[in-house]
């Protein structure tokens, strides 16, 4: 493979972790790896992207109050028209990444392979891996038509690693005016207070499920997560029930986490949940139902009521500290 | 305010799912149900139409074998009518092919707003709604936690990594709704009875003026190479809490140096 492009989201000069993960993957398959970035701080981000293997960084400049989807996709489509299609465009499956990949797919009339958790090269083409049926099976797929292949890749699929690369060539590109598709404008940005680490970056994740019985009991999960300097997560069931926001969801339709330890509290272990957390180094599960599927993958399973075990555990950890 | 809601009818996720051995696509032959993820969009649409003081909710769905059981559930919740695209040529469609079909259907309906789930429960590609918006030439706001409409615009709280953005978009637009943001109503007995006689317009690929080669397996331009068993995790120690299980957990956390 000759060329792979990586969509690199960045904030205040710091590239997203998933962008660095994708660069590590890209440079193992292609000689020329370019990153596409935008927004304030892009110039600073370029240095880090270079260290991680980007030999060229396309800087699309300021987005203003536009959402990234329409204009960044248009910029990439213009780049394809000007420089020819790369073998692949790798996009992290984030809120904005999904928008960009979807718009680009429709613009170029090329399909997208989504929920990719691994890549390999066969006969000079990229083959993607997907975890299906709760992660019990691995499906491999490839594109059959003309490129570029667009891959939406889940965070934590690859390890980010600096390659010791030098300063990349930085090329300014335009963010085209896309008219009506760019009609949605950001009027305000709100940061929610978070005391601990980000869910998909945390070394410890404590998640709650339906077994908590009520939204109020989620406070136990939050307290335990905070004591362990971890992040609180949730099963789809309690997100659907409106107890916690979608951003907390771990699983197929939520985030993939690979912490040192994952503590599942009152989570039965639906396949849709397990696919998002079975990559944890250690799994501890607390559940009343001894036949809960979560126990089939737990390193330590406690058959018990979260309402009795969690308060005692919280007290014991406080005493320990 | 006329709102179209994209809904997917899927095999019951609680049942056994299977892949077709030759095509490696999900078997969709049995009874299909309304994807739970879509019940939030349907509820949101009903609330928006109610708050706007007029208009109706139209469902748009693509499904094999003219399946309507999932649509009837959403009609029973209060949607006025449905457009169902069903055609053998659509078997094996990917997200972009589906978006092409939905775009053609939405163009016929001409709603002020299209709502969809952030992703389906079965395929969960999560790309169809924005592909649909791009094909229509419309703005899209994804991952909505809260949605309000006026006659000319929609205001959305959009989930971000850091919190949320307040986004305002002119209409028409596509908005995807995250689960749990509204509480889907249970269909009443009256609703279920009324749903039986609500109109479901059934269309084919040709009715929409689409080329069969652009959709279905032919249009997907991707291929499953293999499906193999994943490496299994083994179960570890399982203890029953007799008042001291928390000490076991503390000891385990010490052992892995988290404590």
CSV table of N, CA and C in Angstrom, one decimal, chain A residues 236 252-253 272, chain B residues 8 10 13 35-37 119-124:
chain,number,residue,atom,x,y,z
A,236,UNK,N,-26.3,-0.5,28.7
A,236,UNK,CA,-27.3,0.2,27.8
A,236,UNK,C,-28.6,0.3,28.6
A,252,UNK,N,-21.5,-2.3,22.7
A,252,UNK,CA,-21.6,-2.2,21.2
A,252,UNK,C,-22.0,-0.8,20.8
A,253,UNK,N,-23.1,-0.3,21.3
A,253,UNK,CA,-23.5,1.0,20.9
A,253,UNK,C,-23.0,2.1,21.7
A,272,UNK,N,-24.4,-7.3,24.1
A,272,UNK,CA,-24.1,-5.9,23.6
A,272,UNK,C,-23.2,-5.1,24.6
B,8,UNK,N,-36.2,1.0,12.1
B,8,UNK,CA,-35.7,-0.3,11.6
B,8,UNK,C,-36.4,-1.4,12.3
B,10,UNK,N,-36.1,-5.2,13.3
B,10,UNK,CA,-34.9,-6.1,13.4
B,10,UNK,C,-35.3,-7.4,14.1
B,13,UNK,N,-33.4,-8.9,19.4
B,13,UNK,CA,-32.0,-9.1,19.9
B,13,UNK,C,-31.9,-10.1,21.1
B,35,UNK,N,-36.9,-1.8,16.5
B,35,UNK,CA,-35.7,-1.6,17.2
B,35,UNK,C,-36.0,-0.7,18.4
B,36,UNK,N,-35.7,-1.1,19.6
B,36,UNK,CA,-35.8,-0.3,20.8
B,36,UNK,C,-35.2,1.1,20.6
B,37,UNK,N,-34.1,1.1,20.0
B,37,UNK,CA,-33.4,2.4,19.8
B,37,UNK,C,-34.3,3.4,19.0
B,119,UNK,N,-27.9,4.9,16.1
B,119,UNK,CA,-27.5,3.6,15.4
B,119,UNK,C,-28.5,2.6,15.7
B,120,UNK,N,-28.6,1.6,14.8
B,120,UNK,CA,-29.5,0.5,15.0
B,120,UNK,C,-28.9,-0.5,16.0
B,121,UNK,N,-29.7,-1.4,16.6
B,121,UNK,CA,-29.2,-2.3,17.6
B,121,UNK,C,-28.5,-3.5,16.9
B,122,UNK,N,-29.0,-3.9,15.7
B,122,UNK,CA,-28.4,-5.1,15.0
B,122,UNK,C,-27.2,-4.8,14.2
B,123,UNK,N,-27.3,-3.8,13.3
B,123,UNK,CA,-26.1,-3.6,12.4
B,123,UNK,C,-25.1,-2.5,13.0
B,124,UNK,N,-25.7,-1.7,13.8
B,124,UNK,CA,-25.0,-0.6,14.5
B,124,UNK,C,-23.8,0.1,13.8
